[in-house]
């Protein structure tokens, strides 16, 4: 980052970074967290005169800095060129200027410069492992003190970093951006991570999480689940990315869907079985199949629709391009910074009068989200289904509609239960669900009775 370079240049001159920054006239203030602390990912954007000043201080040409600093040359509306050529600078959050910001490895910095100083760099999640020193470099935009997680006891995470290089090359050869492929795989595995609470046979992730937490996450488990998630799931993300790039896996999706004779995706289909093997969990296949509504099911649906769409179909379909690697906004995993902010708010304001996340258990929210996604996917499969004999089309659509309605009924019931358990009055819940209060009480009683059994 440009801001990180300025701090290192100041150290070379034996100055404080604040003193060196006086060479520029500043617009705006340094980015801060909600609690008031300074954000480590604060970036500096310079005007032309400001860039010239930094180049002279570094003793190198601007073309060199342009190659080294992703934010070099970025323009900002708060930095007019100015007739007098005054060097100007403005503070911005690094993520808004270029992209994700992570802490750099201090040991690598010391090896190259002779000083163990804090550095920040633009780095996507697939570039976070320092292979030489066995460290996972954390996001720099979160309000927490750690710069890295120790991976020396987790060689599989370091090995996954080496393996990713080959996966990225495969993506490029196939004409796809490695970032797109990684984003989809990350969304898939992060969704599994949220549901792993209920996986009785899962032993790998808990072991890794306790390892990066220093041996035991202890009473701070929820915080460590947020801070350690991306490092812990990284090997599985790389494995899933590799699998989704494999044409043979797409063929298994097509076969599971019935090929030219459409059918609902079966529980424990061949694709999910093979994928579970590739992530080292042979028992996971059925759980993948029933986990509707996430990015993996969306990818499978896109594979099927691309195979079934007649080529050259006229009309609006001719303008529709299926994107296998698109991750919907609602499927994108929350960042570490966002997760920690939510956790902090929940701890400060517990009780039924706060937000939904504070009062509804994660497991319950996950079930609701799954059911909603499954219903959505079930109804999406009906698009373009009106081809074939009358009996086949009617059977397929009615079975799909019936299944979708049943899923939505389950969601309705679970949301009612969650709201009442959180302290919302039954009469309000009944009104929102378009039921009488008596009907709502009967429905809730039936649900609780089934749970008791």
PDB file of N, CA and C in Angstrom, residues 3-17 102-121 135 137 147-148:
ATOM      1  N   UNK A   3       0.312   3.971   1.680  1.00  0.00           N
ATOM      2  CA  UNK A   3       0.453   4.423   3.070  1.00  0.00           C
ATOM      3  C   UNK A   3       1.517   3.617   3.800  1.00  0.00           C
ATOM      4  N   UNK A   4       1.595   2.319   3.532  1.00  0.00           N
ATOM      5  CA  UNK A   4       2.601   1.476   4.152  1.00  0.00           C
ATOM      6  C   UNK A   4       3.999   1.866   3.685  1.00  0.00           C
ATOM      7  N   UNK A   5       4.139   2.197   2.386  1.00  0.00           N
ATOM      8  CA  UNK A   5       5.431   2.617   1.862  1.00  0.00           C
ATOM      9  C   UNK A   5       5.891   3.919   2.515  1.00  0.00           C
ATOM     10  N   UNK A   6       4.966   4.863   2.698  1.00  0.00           N
ATOM     11  CA  UNK A   6       5.328   6.140   3.322  1.00  0.00           C
ATOM     12  C   UNK A   6       5.887   5.905   4.724  1.00  0.00           C
ATOM     13  N   UNK A   7       5.261   4.989   5.481  1.00  0.00           N
ATOM     14  CA  UNK A   7       5.750   4.693   6.830  1.00  0.00           C
ATOM     15  C   UNK A   7       7.141   4.083   6.782  1.00  0.00           C
ATOM     16  N   UNK A   8       7.403   3.221   5.812  1.00  0.00           N
ATOM     17  CA  UNK A   8       8.723   2.586   5.702  1.00  0.00           C
ATOM     18  C   UNK A   8       9.785   3.588   5.251  1.00  0.00           C
ATOM     19  N   UNK A   9       9.404   4.508   4.360  1.00  0.00           N
ATOM     20  CA  UNK A   9      10.338   5.547   3.931  1.00  0.00           C
ATOM     21  C   UNK A   9      10.707   6.442   5.114  1.00  0.00           C
ATOM     22  N   UNK A  10       9.697   6.769   5.931  1.00  0.00           N
ATOM     23  CA  UNK A  10       9.966   7.591   7.110  1.00  0.00           C
ATOM     24  C   UNK A  10      10.962   6.896   8.030  1.00  0.00           C
ATOM     25  N   UNK A  11      10.808   5.581   8.206  1.00  0.00           N
ATOM     26  CA  UNK A  11      11.729   4.832   9.065  1.00  0.00           C
ATOM     27  C   UNK A  11      13.149   4.877   8.508  1.00  0.00           C
ATOM     28  N   UNK A  12      13.269   4.831   7.177  1.00  0.00           N
ATOM     29  CA  UNK A  12      14.597   4.895   6.570  1.00  0.00           C
ATOM     30  C   UNK A  12      15.282   6.233   6.851  1.00  0.00           C
ATOM     31  N   UNK A  13      14.488   7.297   6.948  1.00  0.00           N
ATOM     32  CA  UNK A  13      15.038   8.615   7.240  1.00  0.00           C
ATOM     33  C   UNK A  13      15.129   8.885   8.743  1.00  0.00           C
ATOM     34  N   UNK A  14      14.759   7.885   9.557  1.00  0.00           N
ATOM     35  CA  UNK A  14      14.787   8.083  11.003  1.00  0.00           C
ATOM     36  C   UNK A  14      13.725   9.033  11.489  1.00  0.00           C
ATOM     37  N   UNK A  15      12.591   9.050  10.802  1.00  0.00           N
ATOM     38  CA  UNK A  15      11.504   9.969  11.142  1.00  0.00           C
ATOM     39  C   UNK A  15      10.258   9.183  11.531  1.00  0.00           C
ATOM     40  N   UNK A  16       9.359   9.850  12.214  1.00  0.00           N
ATOM     41  CA  UNK A  16       8.029   9.308  12.428  1.00  0.00           C
ATOM     42  C   UNK A  16       7.231   9.482  11.140  1.00  0.00           C
ATOM     43  N   UNK A  17       6.329   8.543  10.877  1.00  0.00           N
ATOM     44  CA  UNK A  17       5.518   8.637   9.662  1.00  0.00           C
ATOM     45  C   UNK A  17       4.718   9.925   9.636  1.00  0.00           C
ATOM     46  N   UNK A 102      -4.432  -6.907   3.394  1.00  0.00           N
ATOM     47  CA  UNK A 102      -3.982  -7.823   4.445  1.00  0.00           C
ATOM     48  C   UNK A 102      -2.670  -7.318   5.026  1.00  0.00           C
ATOM     49  N   UNK A 103      -2.382  -7.776   6.229  1.00  0.00           N
ATOM     50  CA  UNK A 103      -1.079  -7.491   6.817  1.00  0.00           C
ATOM     51  C   UNK A 103      -0.015  -8.281   6.054  1.00  0.00           C
ATOM     52  N   UNK A 104       1.144  -7.692   5.903  1.00  0.00           N
ATOM     53  CA  UNK A 104       2.265  -8.407   5.318  1.00  0.00           C
ATOM     54  C   UNK A 104       2.992  -9.208   6.387  1.00  0.00           C
ATOM     55  N   UNK A 105       3.787 -10.178   5.969  1.00  0.00           N
ATOM     56  CA  UNK A 105       4.545 -10.996   6.907  1.00  0.00           C
ATOM     57  C   UNK A 105       5.744 -10.184   7.422  1.00  0.00           C
ATOM     58  N   UNK A 106       5.813  -9.968   8.713  1.00  0.00           N
ATOM     59  CA  UNK A 106       6.908  -9.183   9.286  1.00  0.00           C
ATOM     60  C   UNK A 106       8.253  -9.889   9.107  1.00  0.00           C
ATOM     61  N   UNK A 107       8.244 -11.218   9.149  1.00  0.00           N
ATOM     62  CA  UNK A 107       9.494 -11.957   8.991  1.00  0.00           C
ATOM     63  C   UNK A 107      10.039 -11.810   7.573  1.00  0.00           C
ATOM     64  N   UNK A 108       9.148 -11.835   6.592  1.00  0.00           N
ATOM     65  CA  UNK A 108       9.581 -11.619   5.213  1.00  0.00           C
ATOM     66  C   UNK A 108      10.093 -10.193   5.029  1.00  0.00           C
ATOM     67  N   UNK A 109       9.418  -9.238   5.661  1.00  0.00           N
ATOM     68  CA  UNK A 109       9.853  -7.839   5.575  1.00  0.00           C
ATOM     69  C   UNK A 109      11.233  -7.673   6.183  1.00  0.00           C
ATOM     70  N   UNK A 110      11.459  -8.317   7.339  1.00  0.00           N
ATOM     71  CA  UNK A 110      12.764  -8.227   7.988  1.00  0.00           C
ATOM     72  C   UNK A 110      13.846  -8.863   7.123  1.00  0.00           C
ATOM     73  N   UNK A 111      13.482  -9.947   6.458  1.00  0.00           N
ATOM     74  CA  UNK A 111      14.459 -10.633   5.607  1.00  0.00           C
ATOM     75  C   UNK A 111      14.893  -9.755   4.437  1.00  0.00           C
ATOM     76  N   UNK A 112      13.978  -8.936   3.935  1.00  0.00           N
ATOM     77  CA  UNK A 112      14.282  -8.106   2.763  1.00  0.00           C
ATOM     78  C   UNK A 112      14.827  -6.731   3.139  1.00  0.00           C
ATOM     79  N   UNK A 113      14.409  -6.215   4.307  1.00  0.00           N
ATOM     80  CA  UNK A 113      14.772  -4.836   4.656  1.00  0.00           C
ATOM     81  C   UNK A 113      15.636  -4.726   5.907  1.00  0.00           C
ATOM     82  N   UNK A 114      15.678  -5.802   6.699  1.00  0.00           N
ATOM     83  CA  UNK A 114      16.457  -5.750   7.931  1.00  0.00           C
ATOM     84  C   UNK A 114      15.702  -5.206   9.114  1.00  0.00           C
ATOM     85  N   UNK A 115      14.414  -4.909   8.952  1.00  0.00           N
ATOM     86  CA  UNK A 115      13.617  -4.357  10.060  1.00  0.00           C
ATOM     87  C   UNK A 115      12.264  -5.038  10.106  1.00  0.00           C
ATOM     88  N   UNK A 116      11.866  -5.488  11.305  1.00  0.00           N
ATOM     89  CA  UNK A 116      10.545  -6.101  11.473  1.00  0.00           C
ATOM     90  C   UNK A 116       9.519  -5.002  11.734  1.00  0.00           C
ATOM     91  N   UNK A 117       8.979  -4.450  10.674  1.00  0.00           N
ATOM     92  CA  UNK A 117       7.984  -3.384  10.788  1.00  0.00           C
ATOM     93  C   UNK A 117       6.661  -3.880  10.210  1.00  0.00           C
ATOM     94  N   UNK A 118       5.602  -3.224  10.592  1.00  0.00           N
ATOM     95  CA  UNK A 118       4.283  -3.603  10.090  1.00  0.00           C
ATOM     96  C   UNK A 118       4.097  -3.058   8.683  1.00  0.00           C
ATOM     97  N   UNK A 119       3.668  -3.927   7.796  1.00  0.00           N
ATOM     98  CA  UNK A 119       3.371  -3.511   6.426  1.00  0.00           C
ATOM     99  C   UNK A 119       1.990  -4.029   6.050  1.00  0.00           C
ATOM    100  N   UNK A 120       1.339  -3.318   5.152  1.00  0.00           N
ATOM    101  CA  UNK A 120       0.047  -3.736   4.619  1.00  0.00           C
ATOM    102  C   UNK A 120       0.151  -3.846   3.109  1.00  0.00           C
ATOM    103  N   UNK A 121      -0.542  -4.819   2.558  1.00  0.00           N
ATOM    104  CA  UNK A 121      -0.491  -4.996   1.108  1.00  0.00           C
ATOM    105  C   UNK A 121      -1.852  -5.436   0.599  1.00  0.00           C
ATOM    106  N   UNK A 135       2.493 -18.796   7.917  1.00  0.00           N
ATOM    107  CA  UNK A 135       1.585 -17.826   8.519  1.00  0.00           C
ATOM    108  C   UNK A 135       0.437 -17.512   7.571  1.00  0.00           C
ATOM    109  N   UNK A 137      -1.911 -14.491   6.743  1.00  0.00           N
ATOM    110  CA  UNK A 137      -1.979 -13.047   6.950  1.00  0.00           C
ATOM    111  C   UNK A 137      -3.446 -12.598   6.957  1.00  0.00           C
ATOM    112  N   UNK A 147      -2.252  -9.881  13.493  1.00  0.00           N
ATOM    113  CA  UNK A 147      -1.817  -9.680  12.112  1.00  0.00           C
ATOM    114  C   UNK A 147      -1.773 -10.989  11.338  1.00  0.00           C
ATOM    115  N   UNK A 148      -1.561 -12.102  12.037  1.00  0.00           N
ATOM    116  CA  UNK A 148      -1.455 -13.384  11.347  1.00  0.00           C
ATOM    117  C   UNK A 148      -1.891 -14.521  12.270  1.00  0.00           C
TER     118      UNK A 148
END
